[in-house]
Short mmCIF file of the C-alpha atoms (twelve columns), coordinates in Angstrom:
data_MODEL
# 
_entry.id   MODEL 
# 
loop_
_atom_site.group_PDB 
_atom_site.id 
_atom_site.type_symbol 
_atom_site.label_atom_id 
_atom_site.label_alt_id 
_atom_site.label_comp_id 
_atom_site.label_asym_id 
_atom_site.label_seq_id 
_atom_site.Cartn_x 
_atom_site.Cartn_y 
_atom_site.Cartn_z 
_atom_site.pdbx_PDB_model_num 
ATOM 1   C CA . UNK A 1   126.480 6.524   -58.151 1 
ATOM 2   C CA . UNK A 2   129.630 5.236   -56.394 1 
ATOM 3   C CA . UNK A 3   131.088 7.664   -54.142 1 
ATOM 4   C CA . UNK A 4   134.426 5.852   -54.216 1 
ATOM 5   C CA . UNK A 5   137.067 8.582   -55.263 1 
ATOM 6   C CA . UNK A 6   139.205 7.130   -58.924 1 
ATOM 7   C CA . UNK A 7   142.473 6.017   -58.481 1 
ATOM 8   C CA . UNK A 8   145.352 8.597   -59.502 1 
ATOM 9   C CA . UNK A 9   148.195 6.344   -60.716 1 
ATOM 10  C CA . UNK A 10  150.070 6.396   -63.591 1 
ATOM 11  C CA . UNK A 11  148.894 6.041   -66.907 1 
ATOM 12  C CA . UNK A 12  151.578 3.111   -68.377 1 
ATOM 13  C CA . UNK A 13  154.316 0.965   -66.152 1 
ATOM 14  C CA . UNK A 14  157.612 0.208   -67.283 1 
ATOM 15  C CA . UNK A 15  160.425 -1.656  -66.146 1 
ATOM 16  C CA . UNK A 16  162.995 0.895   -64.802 1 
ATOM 17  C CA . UNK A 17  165.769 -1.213  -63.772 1 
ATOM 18  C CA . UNK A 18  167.303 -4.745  -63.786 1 
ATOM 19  C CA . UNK A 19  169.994 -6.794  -61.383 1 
ATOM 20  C CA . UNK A 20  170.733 -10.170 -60.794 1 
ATOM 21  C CA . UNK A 21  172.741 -12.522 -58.143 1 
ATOM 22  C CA . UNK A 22  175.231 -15.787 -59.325 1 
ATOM 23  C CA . UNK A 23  176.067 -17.819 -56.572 1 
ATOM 24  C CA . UNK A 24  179.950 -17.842 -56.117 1 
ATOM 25  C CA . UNK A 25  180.104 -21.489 -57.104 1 
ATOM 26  C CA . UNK A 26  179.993 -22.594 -60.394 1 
ATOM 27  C CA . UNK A 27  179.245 -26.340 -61.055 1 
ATOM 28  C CA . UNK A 28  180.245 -28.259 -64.255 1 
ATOM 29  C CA . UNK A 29  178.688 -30.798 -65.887 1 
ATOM 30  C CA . UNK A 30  181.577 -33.400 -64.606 1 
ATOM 31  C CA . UNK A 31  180.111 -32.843 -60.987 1 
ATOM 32  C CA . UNK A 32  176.453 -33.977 -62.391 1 
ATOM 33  C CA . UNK A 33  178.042 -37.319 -63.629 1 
ATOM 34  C CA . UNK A 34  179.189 -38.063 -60.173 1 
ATOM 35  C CA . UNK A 35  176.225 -39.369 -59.446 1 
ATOM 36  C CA . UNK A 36  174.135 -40.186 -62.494 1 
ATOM 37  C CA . UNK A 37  175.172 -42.724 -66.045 1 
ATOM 38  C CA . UNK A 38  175.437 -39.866 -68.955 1 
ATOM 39  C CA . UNK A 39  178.087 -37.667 -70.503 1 
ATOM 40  C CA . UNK A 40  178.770 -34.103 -70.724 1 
ATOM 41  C CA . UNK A 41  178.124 -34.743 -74.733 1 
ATOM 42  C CA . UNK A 42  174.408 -36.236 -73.964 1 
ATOM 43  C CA . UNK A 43  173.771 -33.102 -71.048 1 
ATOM 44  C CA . UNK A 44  175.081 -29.983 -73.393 1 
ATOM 45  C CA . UNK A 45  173.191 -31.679 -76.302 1 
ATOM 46  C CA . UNK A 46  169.906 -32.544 -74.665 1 
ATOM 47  C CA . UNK A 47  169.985 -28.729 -72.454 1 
ATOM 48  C CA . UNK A 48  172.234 -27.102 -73.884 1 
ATOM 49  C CA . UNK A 49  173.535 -26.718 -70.187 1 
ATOM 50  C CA . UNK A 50  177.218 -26.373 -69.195 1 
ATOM 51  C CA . UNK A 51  177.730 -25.193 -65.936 1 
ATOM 52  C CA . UNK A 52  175.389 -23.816 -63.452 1 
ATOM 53  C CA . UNK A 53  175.992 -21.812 -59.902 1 
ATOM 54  C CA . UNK A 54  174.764 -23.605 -56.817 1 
ATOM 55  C CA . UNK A 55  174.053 -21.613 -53.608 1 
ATOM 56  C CA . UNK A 56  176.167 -21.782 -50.697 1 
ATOM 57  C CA . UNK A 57  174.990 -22.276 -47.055 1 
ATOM 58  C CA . UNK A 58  175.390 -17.933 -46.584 1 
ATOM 59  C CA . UNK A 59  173.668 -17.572 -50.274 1 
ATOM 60  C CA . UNK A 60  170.088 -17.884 -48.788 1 
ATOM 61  C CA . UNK A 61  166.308 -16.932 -50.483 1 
ATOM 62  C CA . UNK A 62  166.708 -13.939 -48.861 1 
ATOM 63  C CA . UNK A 63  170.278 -13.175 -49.420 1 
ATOM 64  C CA . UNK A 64  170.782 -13.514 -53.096 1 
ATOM 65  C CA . UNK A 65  167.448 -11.591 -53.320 1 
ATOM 66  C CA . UNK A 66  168.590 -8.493  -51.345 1 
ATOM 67  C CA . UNK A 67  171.631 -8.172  -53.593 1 
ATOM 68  C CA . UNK A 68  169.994 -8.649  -56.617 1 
ATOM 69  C CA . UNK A 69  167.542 -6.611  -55.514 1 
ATOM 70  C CA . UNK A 70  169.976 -4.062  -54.346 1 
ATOM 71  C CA . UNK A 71  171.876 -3.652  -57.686 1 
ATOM 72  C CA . UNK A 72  167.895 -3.461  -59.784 1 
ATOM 73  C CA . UNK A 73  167.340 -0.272  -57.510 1 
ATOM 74  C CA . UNK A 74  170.926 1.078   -58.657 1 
ATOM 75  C CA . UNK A 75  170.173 0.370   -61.844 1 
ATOM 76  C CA . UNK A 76  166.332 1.866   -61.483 1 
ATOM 77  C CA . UNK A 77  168.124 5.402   -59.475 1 
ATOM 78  C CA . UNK A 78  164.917 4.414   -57.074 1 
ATOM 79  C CA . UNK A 79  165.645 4.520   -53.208 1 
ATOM 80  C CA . UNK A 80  164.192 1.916   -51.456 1 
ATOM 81  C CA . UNK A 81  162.421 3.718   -48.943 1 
ATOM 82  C CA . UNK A 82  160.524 4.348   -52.640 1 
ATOM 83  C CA . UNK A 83  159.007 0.827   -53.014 1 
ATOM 84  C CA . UNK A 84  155.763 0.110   -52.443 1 
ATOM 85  C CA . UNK A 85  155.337 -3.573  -52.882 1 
ATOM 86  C CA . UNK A 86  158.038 -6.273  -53.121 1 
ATOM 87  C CA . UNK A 87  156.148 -9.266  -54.941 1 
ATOM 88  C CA . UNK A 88  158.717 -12.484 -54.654 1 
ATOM 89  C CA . UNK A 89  158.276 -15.628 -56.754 1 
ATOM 90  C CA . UNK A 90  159.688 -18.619 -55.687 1 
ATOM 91  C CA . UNK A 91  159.004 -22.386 -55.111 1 
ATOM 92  C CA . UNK A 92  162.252 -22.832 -53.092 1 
ATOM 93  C CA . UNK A 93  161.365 -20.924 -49.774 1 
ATOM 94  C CA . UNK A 94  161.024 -23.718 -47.310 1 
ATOM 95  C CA . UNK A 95  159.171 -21.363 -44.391 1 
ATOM 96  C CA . UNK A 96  155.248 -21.958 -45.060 1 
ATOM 97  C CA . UNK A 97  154.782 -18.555 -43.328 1 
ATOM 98  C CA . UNK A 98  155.737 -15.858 -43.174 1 
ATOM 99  C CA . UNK A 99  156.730 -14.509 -46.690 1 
ATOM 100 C CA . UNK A 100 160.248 -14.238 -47.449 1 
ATOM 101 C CA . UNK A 101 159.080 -10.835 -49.021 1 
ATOM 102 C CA . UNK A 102 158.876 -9.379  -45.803 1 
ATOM 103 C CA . UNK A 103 162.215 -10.312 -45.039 1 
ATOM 104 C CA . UNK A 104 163.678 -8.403  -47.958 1 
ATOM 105 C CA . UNK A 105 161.295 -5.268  -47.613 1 
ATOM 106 C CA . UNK A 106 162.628 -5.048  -44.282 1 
ATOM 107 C CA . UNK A 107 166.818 -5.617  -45.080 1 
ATOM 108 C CA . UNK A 108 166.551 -3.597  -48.219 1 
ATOM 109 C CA . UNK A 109 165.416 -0.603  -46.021 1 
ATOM 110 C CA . UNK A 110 161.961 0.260   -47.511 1 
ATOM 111 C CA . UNK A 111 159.158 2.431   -45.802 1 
ATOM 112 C CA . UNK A 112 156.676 -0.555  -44.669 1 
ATOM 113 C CA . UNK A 113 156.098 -1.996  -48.651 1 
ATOM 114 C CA . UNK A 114 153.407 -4.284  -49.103 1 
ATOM 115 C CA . UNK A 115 154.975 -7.559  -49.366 1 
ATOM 116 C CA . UNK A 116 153.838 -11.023 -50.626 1 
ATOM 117 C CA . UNK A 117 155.363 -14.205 -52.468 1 
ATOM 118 C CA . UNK A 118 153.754 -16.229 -55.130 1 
ATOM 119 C CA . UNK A 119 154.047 -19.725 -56.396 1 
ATOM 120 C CA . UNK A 120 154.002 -19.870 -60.420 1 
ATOM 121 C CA . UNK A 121 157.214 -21.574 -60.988 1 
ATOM 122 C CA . UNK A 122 158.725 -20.741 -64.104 1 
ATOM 123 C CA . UNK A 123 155.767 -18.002 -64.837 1 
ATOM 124 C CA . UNK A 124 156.535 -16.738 -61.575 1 
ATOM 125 C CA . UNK A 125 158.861 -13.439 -63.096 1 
ATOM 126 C CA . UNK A 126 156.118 -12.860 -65.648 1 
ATOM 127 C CA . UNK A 127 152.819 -13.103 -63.041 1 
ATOM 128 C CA . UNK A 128 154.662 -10.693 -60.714 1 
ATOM 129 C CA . UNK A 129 155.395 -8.398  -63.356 1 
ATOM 130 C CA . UNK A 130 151.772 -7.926  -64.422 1 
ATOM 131 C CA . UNK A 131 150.714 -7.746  -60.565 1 
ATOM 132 C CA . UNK A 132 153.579 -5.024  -60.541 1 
ATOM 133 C CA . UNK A 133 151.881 -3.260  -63.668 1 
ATOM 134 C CA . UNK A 134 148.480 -3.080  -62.281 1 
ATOM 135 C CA . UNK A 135 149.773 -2.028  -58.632 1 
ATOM 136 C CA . UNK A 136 151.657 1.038   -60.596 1 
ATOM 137 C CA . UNK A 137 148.764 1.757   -63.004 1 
ATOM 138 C CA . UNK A 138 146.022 1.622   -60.367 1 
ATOM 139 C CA . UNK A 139 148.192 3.585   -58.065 1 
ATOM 140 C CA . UNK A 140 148.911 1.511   -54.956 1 
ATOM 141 C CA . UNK A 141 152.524 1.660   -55.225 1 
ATOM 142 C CA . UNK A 142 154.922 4.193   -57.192 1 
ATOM 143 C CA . UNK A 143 157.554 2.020   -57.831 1 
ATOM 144 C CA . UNK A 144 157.060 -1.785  -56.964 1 
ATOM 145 C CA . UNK A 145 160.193 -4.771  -56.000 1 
ATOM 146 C CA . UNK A 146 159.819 -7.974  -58.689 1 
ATOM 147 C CA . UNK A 147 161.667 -10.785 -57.726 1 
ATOM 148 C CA . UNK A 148 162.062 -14.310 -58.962 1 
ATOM 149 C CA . UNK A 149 164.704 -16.167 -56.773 1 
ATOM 150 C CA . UNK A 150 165.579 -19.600 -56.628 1 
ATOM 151 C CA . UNK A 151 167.655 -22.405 -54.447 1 
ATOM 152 C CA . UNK A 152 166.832 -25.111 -56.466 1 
ATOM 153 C CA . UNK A 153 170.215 -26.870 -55.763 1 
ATOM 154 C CA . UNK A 154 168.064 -27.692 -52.508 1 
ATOM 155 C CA . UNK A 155 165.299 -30.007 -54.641 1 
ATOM 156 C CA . UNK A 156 166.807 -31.658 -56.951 1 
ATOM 157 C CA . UNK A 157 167.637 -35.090 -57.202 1 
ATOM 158 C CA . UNK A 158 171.099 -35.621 -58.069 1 
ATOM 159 C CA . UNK A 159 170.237 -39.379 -58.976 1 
ATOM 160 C CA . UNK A 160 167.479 -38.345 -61.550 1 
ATOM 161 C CA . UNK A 161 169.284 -38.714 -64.933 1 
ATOM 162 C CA . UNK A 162 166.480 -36.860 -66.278 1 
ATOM 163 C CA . UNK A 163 166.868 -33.806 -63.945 1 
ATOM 164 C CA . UNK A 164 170.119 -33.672 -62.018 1 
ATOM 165 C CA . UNK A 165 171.795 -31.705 -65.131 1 
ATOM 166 C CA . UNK A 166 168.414 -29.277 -64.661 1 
ATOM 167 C CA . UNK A 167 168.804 -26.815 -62.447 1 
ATOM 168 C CA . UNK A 168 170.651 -23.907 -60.299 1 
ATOM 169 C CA . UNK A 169 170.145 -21.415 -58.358 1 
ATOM 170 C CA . UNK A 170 169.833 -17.129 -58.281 1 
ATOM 171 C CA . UNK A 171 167.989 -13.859 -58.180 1 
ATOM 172 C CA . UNK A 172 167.126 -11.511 -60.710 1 
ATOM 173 C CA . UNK A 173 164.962 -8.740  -59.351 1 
ATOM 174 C CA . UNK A 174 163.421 -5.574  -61.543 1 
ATOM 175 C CA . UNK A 175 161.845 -2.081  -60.099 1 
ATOM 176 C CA . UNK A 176 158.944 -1.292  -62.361 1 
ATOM 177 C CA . UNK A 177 157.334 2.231   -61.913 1 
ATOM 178 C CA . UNK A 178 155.424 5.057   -64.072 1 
ATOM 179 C CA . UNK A 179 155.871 5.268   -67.206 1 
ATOM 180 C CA . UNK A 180 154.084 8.335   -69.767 1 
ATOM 181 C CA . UNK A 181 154.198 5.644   -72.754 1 
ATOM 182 C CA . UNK A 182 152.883 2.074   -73.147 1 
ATOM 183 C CA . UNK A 183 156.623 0.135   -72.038 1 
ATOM 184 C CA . UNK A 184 154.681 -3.334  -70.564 1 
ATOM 185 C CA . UNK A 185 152.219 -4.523  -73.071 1 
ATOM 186 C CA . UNK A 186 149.067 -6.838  -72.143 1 
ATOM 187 C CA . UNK A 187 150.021 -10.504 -70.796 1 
ATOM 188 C CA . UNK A 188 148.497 -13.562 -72.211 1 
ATOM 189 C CA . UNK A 189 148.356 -15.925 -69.418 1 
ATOM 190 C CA . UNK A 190 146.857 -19.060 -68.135 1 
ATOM 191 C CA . UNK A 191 147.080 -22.391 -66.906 1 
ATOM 192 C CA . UNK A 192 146.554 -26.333 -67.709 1 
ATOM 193 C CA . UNK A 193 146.024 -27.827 -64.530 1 
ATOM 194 C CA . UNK A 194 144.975 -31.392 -66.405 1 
ATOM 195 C CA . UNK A 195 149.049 -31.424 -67.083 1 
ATOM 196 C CA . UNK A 196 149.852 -31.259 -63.675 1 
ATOM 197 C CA . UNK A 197 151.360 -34.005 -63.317 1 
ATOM 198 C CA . UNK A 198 154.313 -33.664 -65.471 1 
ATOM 199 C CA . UNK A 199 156.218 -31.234 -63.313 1 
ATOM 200 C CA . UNK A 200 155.901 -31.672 -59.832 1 
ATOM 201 C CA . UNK A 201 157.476 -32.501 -56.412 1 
ATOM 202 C CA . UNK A 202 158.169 -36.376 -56.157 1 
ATOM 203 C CA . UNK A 203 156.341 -36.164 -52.105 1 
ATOM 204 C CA . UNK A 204 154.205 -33.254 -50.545 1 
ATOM 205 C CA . UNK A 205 155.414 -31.715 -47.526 1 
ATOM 206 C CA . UNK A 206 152.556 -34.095 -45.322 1 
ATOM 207 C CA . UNK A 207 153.341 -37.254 -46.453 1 
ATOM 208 C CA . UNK A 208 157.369 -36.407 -45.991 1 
ATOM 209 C CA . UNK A 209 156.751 -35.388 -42.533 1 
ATOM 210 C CA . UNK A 210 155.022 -38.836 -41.828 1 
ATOM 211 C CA . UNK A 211 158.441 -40.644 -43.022 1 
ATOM 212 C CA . UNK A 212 156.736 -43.554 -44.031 1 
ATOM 213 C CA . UNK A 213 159.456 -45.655 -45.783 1 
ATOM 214 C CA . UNK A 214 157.068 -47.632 -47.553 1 
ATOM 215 C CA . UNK A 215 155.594 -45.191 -49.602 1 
ATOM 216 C CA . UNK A 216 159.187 -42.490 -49.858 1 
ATOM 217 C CA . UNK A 217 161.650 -42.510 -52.426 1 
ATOM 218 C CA . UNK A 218 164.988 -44.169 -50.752 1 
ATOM 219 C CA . UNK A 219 168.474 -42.883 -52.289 1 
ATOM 220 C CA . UNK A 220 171.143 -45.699 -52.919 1 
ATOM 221 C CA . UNK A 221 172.172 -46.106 -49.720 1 
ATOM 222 C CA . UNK A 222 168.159 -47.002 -48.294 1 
ATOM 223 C CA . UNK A 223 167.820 -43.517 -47.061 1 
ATOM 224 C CA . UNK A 224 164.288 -41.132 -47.628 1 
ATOM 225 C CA . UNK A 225 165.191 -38.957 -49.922 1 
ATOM 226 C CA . UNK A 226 164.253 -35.038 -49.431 1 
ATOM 227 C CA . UNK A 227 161.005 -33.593 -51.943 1 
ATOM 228 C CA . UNK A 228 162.745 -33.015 -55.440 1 
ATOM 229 C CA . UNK A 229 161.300 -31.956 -58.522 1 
ATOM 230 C CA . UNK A 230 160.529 -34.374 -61.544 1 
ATOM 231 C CA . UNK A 231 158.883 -33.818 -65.060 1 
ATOM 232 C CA . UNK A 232 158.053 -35.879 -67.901 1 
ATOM 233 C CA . UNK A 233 160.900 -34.242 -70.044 1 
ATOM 234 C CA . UNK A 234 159.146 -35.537 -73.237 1 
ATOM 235 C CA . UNK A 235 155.735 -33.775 -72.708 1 
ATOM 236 C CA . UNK A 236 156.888 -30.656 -71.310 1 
ATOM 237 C CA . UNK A 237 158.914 -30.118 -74.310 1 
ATOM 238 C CA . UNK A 238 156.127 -31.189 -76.594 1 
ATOM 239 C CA . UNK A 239 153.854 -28.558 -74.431 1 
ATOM 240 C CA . UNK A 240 156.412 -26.026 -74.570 1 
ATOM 241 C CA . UNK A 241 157.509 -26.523 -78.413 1 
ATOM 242 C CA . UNK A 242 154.141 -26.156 -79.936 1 
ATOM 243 C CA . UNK A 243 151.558 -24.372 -77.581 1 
ATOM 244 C CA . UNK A 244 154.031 -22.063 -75.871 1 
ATOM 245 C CA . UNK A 245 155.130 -20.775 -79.511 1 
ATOM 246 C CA . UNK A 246 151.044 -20.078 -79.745 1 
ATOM 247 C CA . UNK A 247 151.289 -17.765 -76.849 1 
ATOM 248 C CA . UNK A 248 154.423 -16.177 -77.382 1 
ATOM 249 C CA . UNK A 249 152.471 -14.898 -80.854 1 
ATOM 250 C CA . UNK A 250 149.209 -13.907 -78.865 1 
ATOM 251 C CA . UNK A 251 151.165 -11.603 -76.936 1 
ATOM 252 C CA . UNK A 252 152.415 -10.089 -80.255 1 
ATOM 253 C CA . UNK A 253 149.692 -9.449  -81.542 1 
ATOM 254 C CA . UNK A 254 148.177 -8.028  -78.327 1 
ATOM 255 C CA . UNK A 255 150.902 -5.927  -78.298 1 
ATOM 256 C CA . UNK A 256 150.415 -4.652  -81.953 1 
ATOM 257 C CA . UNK A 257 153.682 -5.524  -83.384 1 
ATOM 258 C CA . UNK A 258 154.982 -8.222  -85.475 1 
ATOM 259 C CA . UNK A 259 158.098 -10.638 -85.120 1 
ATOM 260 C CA . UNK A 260 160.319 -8.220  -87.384 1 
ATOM 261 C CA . UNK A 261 159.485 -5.190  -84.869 1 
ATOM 262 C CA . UNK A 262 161.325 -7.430  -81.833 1 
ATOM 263 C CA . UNK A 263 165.220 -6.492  -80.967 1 
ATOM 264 C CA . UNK A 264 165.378 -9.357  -78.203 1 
ATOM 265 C CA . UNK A 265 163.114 -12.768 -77.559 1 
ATOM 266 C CA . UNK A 266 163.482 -13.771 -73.405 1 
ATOM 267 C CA . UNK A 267 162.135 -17.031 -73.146 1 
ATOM 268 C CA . UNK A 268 162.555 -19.032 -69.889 1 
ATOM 269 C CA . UNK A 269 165.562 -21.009 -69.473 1 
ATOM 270 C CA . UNK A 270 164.656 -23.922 -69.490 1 
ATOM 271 C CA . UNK A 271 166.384 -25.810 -72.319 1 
ATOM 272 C CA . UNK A 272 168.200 -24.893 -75.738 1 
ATOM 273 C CA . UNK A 273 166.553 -27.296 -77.663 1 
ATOM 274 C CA . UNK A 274 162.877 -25.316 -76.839 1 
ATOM 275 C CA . UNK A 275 164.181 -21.985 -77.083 1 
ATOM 276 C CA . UNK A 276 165.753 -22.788 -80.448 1 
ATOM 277 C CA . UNK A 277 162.624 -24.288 -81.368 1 
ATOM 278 C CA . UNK A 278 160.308 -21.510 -80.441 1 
ATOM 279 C CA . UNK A 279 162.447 -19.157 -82.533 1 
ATOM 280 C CA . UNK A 280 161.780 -21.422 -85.512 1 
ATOM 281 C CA . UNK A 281 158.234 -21.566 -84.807 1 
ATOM 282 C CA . UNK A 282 157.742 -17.813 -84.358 1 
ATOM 283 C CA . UNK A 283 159.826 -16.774 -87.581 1 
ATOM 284 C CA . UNK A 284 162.068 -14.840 -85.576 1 
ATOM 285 C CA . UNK A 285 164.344 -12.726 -87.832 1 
ATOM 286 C CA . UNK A 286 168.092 -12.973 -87.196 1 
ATOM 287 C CA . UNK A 287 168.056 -9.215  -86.084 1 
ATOM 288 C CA . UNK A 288 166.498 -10.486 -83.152 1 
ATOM 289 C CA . UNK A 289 168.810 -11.058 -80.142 1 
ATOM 290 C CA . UNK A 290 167.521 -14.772 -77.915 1 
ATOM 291 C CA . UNK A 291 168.843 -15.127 -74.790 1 
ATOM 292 C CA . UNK A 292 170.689 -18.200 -73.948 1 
ATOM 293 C CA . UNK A 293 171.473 -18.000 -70.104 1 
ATOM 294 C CA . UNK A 294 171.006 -21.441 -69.958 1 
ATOM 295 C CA . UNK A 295 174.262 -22.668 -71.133 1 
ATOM 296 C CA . UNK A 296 176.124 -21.329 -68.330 1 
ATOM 297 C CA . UNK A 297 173.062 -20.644 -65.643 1 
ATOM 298 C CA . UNK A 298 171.149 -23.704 -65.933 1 
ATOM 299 C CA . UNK A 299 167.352 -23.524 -65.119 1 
ATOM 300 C CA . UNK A 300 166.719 -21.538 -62.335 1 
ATOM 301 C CA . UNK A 301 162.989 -21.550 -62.808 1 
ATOM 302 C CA . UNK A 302 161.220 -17.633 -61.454 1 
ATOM 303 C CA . UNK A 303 164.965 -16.257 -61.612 1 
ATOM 304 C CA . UNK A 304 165.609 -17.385 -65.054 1 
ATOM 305 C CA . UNK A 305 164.341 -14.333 -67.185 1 
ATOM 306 C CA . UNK A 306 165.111 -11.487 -64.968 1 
ATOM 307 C CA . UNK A 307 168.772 -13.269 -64.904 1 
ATOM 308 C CA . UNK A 308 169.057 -13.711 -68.525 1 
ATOM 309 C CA . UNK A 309 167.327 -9.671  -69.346 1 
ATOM 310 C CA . UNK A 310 170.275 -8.487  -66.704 1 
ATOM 311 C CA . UNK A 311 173.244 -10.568 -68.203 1 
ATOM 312 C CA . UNK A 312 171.849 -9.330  -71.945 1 
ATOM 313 C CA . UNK A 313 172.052 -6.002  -70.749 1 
ATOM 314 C CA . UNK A 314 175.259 -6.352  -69.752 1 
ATOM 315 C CA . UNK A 315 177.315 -7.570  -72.331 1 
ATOM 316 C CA . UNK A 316 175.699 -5.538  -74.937 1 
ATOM 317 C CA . UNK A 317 174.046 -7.745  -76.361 1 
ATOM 318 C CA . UNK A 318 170.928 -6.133  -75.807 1 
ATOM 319 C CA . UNK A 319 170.119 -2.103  -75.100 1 
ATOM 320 C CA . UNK A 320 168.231 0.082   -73.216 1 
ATOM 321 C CA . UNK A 321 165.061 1.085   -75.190 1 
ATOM 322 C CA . UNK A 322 164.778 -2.426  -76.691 1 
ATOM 323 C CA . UNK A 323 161.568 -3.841  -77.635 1 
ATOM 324 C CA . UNK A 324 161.447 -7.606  -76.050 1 
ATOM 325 C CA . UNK A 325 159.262 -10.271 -76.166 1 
ATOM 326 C CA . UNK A 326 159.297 -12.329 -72.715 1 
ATOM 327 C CA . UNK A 327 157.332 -16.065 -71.601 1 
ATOM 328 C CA . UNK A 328 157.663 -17.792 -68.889 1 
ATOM 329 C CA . UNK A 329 156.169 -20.834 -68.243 1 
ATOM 330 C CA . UNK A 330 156.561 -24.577 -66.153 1 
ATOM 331 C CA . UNK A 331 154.835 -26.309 -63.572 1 
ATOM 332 C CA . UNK A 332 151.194 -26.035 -62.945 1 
ATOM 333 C CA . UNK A 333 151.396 -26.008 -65.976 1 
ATOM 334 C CA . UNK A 334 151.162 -22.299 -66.088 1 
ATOM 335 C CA . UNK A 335 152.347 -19.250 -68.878 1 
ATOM 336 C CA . UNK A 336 152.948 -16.204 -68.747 1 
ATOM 337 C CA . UNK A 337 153.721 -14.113 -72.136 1 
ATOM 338 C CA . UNK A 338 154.074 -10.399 -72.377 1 
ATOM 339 C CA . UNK A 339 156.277 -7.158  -74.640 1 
ATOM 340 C CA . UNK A 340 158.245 -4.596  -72.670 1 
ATOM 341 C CA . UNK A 341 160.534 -2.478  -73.143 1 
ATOM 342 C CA . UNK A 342 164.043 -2.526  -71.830 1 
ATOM 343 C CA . UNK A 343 165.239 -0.237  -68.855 1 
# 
């Protein structure tokens, strides 16, 4: 018999609070053109994007996650010196080592958390929020720090016509702690690693630092450009229409509740057209709030759902005590569908 004493956390997690960081500058479509042959017409009616708020030199990782961070305690009544863990997901922290978790533990004033970062790109928000379940459930941590934070103004390639229009940057962060009813319901994840290739960075990190010209991307003017990312628009969307929709339904039913017992649907930002389409696809009835960040956030990958939860929160548009159906999902390819509740 195992002498190992049973854990004595709580018996459910729920999200407790929400907050999110814009970068000051907001970027139109007109800027995008600069640089690539298309229209504002062709961008709002192939993303559905508008505008989209690019980080400034001061508006770091780190920065943007601390205040969005900051106003997701607020929101939670949680102290920070009441965090446990602080899980960040992000593709778009250039420092290999050491986490840029432990960077925000340490500004935002908590008691030594447990701090790590993870790498699921768009899943990112929803992996972190499961880790943050378990941690609460199991009893490791109270109250754990979820973060998905983005810069990804820093890789993309403004003369990609297929992503330039993409993406911006910002932090949503959410506290999730105890809970005495079910308020985060089972995630259905996973990943296709044979579809790797159709979101990914143009060079790795080695064969940038070699600089060989021969085998780097130049920009007009014959110089290397810097690692961006670039997809196969047409598959993703394909991938995301049809099999996404599959998992978004899993995670109702492993919830226990049907399309008609949703108030809001929080899909990753990613693009109008698949959000519209996955709302067609699931039967969604038109009681049912969808977030649609995108059109004036742009794709901001990890960031994306916590963003678009905080800004439906907000407005009014969605309440506290709301049942919601979130997925996340992008390069790897990975998913990450679950239900919860809304602080």
């Amino acid at each position: 018999m195992s002498k190992i004493k049973p854990s004595k956390g709580a018996p459910y997690a729920r999200i407790l609070g929400v907050g999110g960081y814009r970068p000051t500058r907001v970027v139109p479509n007109e800027v995008i053109l600069e640089k690539i042959d298309s229209s504002d017409e062709w961008i709002r009616s192939r993303s559905g994007i508008e505008t989209r708020h690019w980080a400034g030199p001061e508006e770091t990782v780190a920065a943007m996650s601390v205040e969005a961070s900051g106003k997701a305690l607020a929101d939670a009544g949680v102290d920070a010196s009441r965090i446990g863990a602080v899980v960040v997901s992000t593709v778009s922290h250039f420092a290999q080592t050491p986490a840029i978790a432990t960077e925000i533990a340490d500004r935002l004033g908590t008691d030594k958390a447990a701090a790590f970062d993870i790498s699921a790109g768009c899943a990112g928000f929803g992996y972190g929020l499961t880790l943050a379940k378990g941690m609460v459930v199991e009893g490791s941590a109270e109250y754990v720090l979820v973060i998905g934070v983005e810069r990804l103004s820093d890789l993309t390639d403004l003369e990609d016509r297929a992503t330039a229009f993409l993406f911006g940057d910002g932090a949503g962060a959410v506290v999730v702690g105890p809970s005495r009813e079910p308020a985060i319901g089972p995630t259905v994840w996973g990943s296709e690693g044979d579809k790797a290739e159709t979101i990914k960075q143009t060079v790795s990190w080695d064969r940038f630092r070699i600089g060989d010209v021969s085998e780097l991307p130049l920009d007009r003017e014959g110089n290397v450009k810097f690692p961006a990312i670039t997809q196969e628009g047409q598959a993703v969307f394909r991938w995301a229409v049809f099999e996404m929709a599959k998992v978004a339904q899993q995670a109702l039913d492993a919830a226990g509740i049907s399309p008609d017992d949703l108030d809001v649907f929080i899909p990753h930002q990613a693009n109008v057209r698949i959000i519209d389409s996955m709302v067609k696809t699931l039967k969604l009835p038109e009681h049912v709030t969808v977030a649609r960040d995108i059109r004036t956030t742009g794709n901001t990958s990890a960031a994306s759902i916590p963003l678009a939860m905080e800004r439906l929160l907000a407005t009014g548009d969605a309440k506290s005590g709301d049942t919601a159906l979130v997925i996340g999902f992008g390069a790897g390819l990975v998913y990450a569908a679950t239900v919860v509740t809304l602080p």
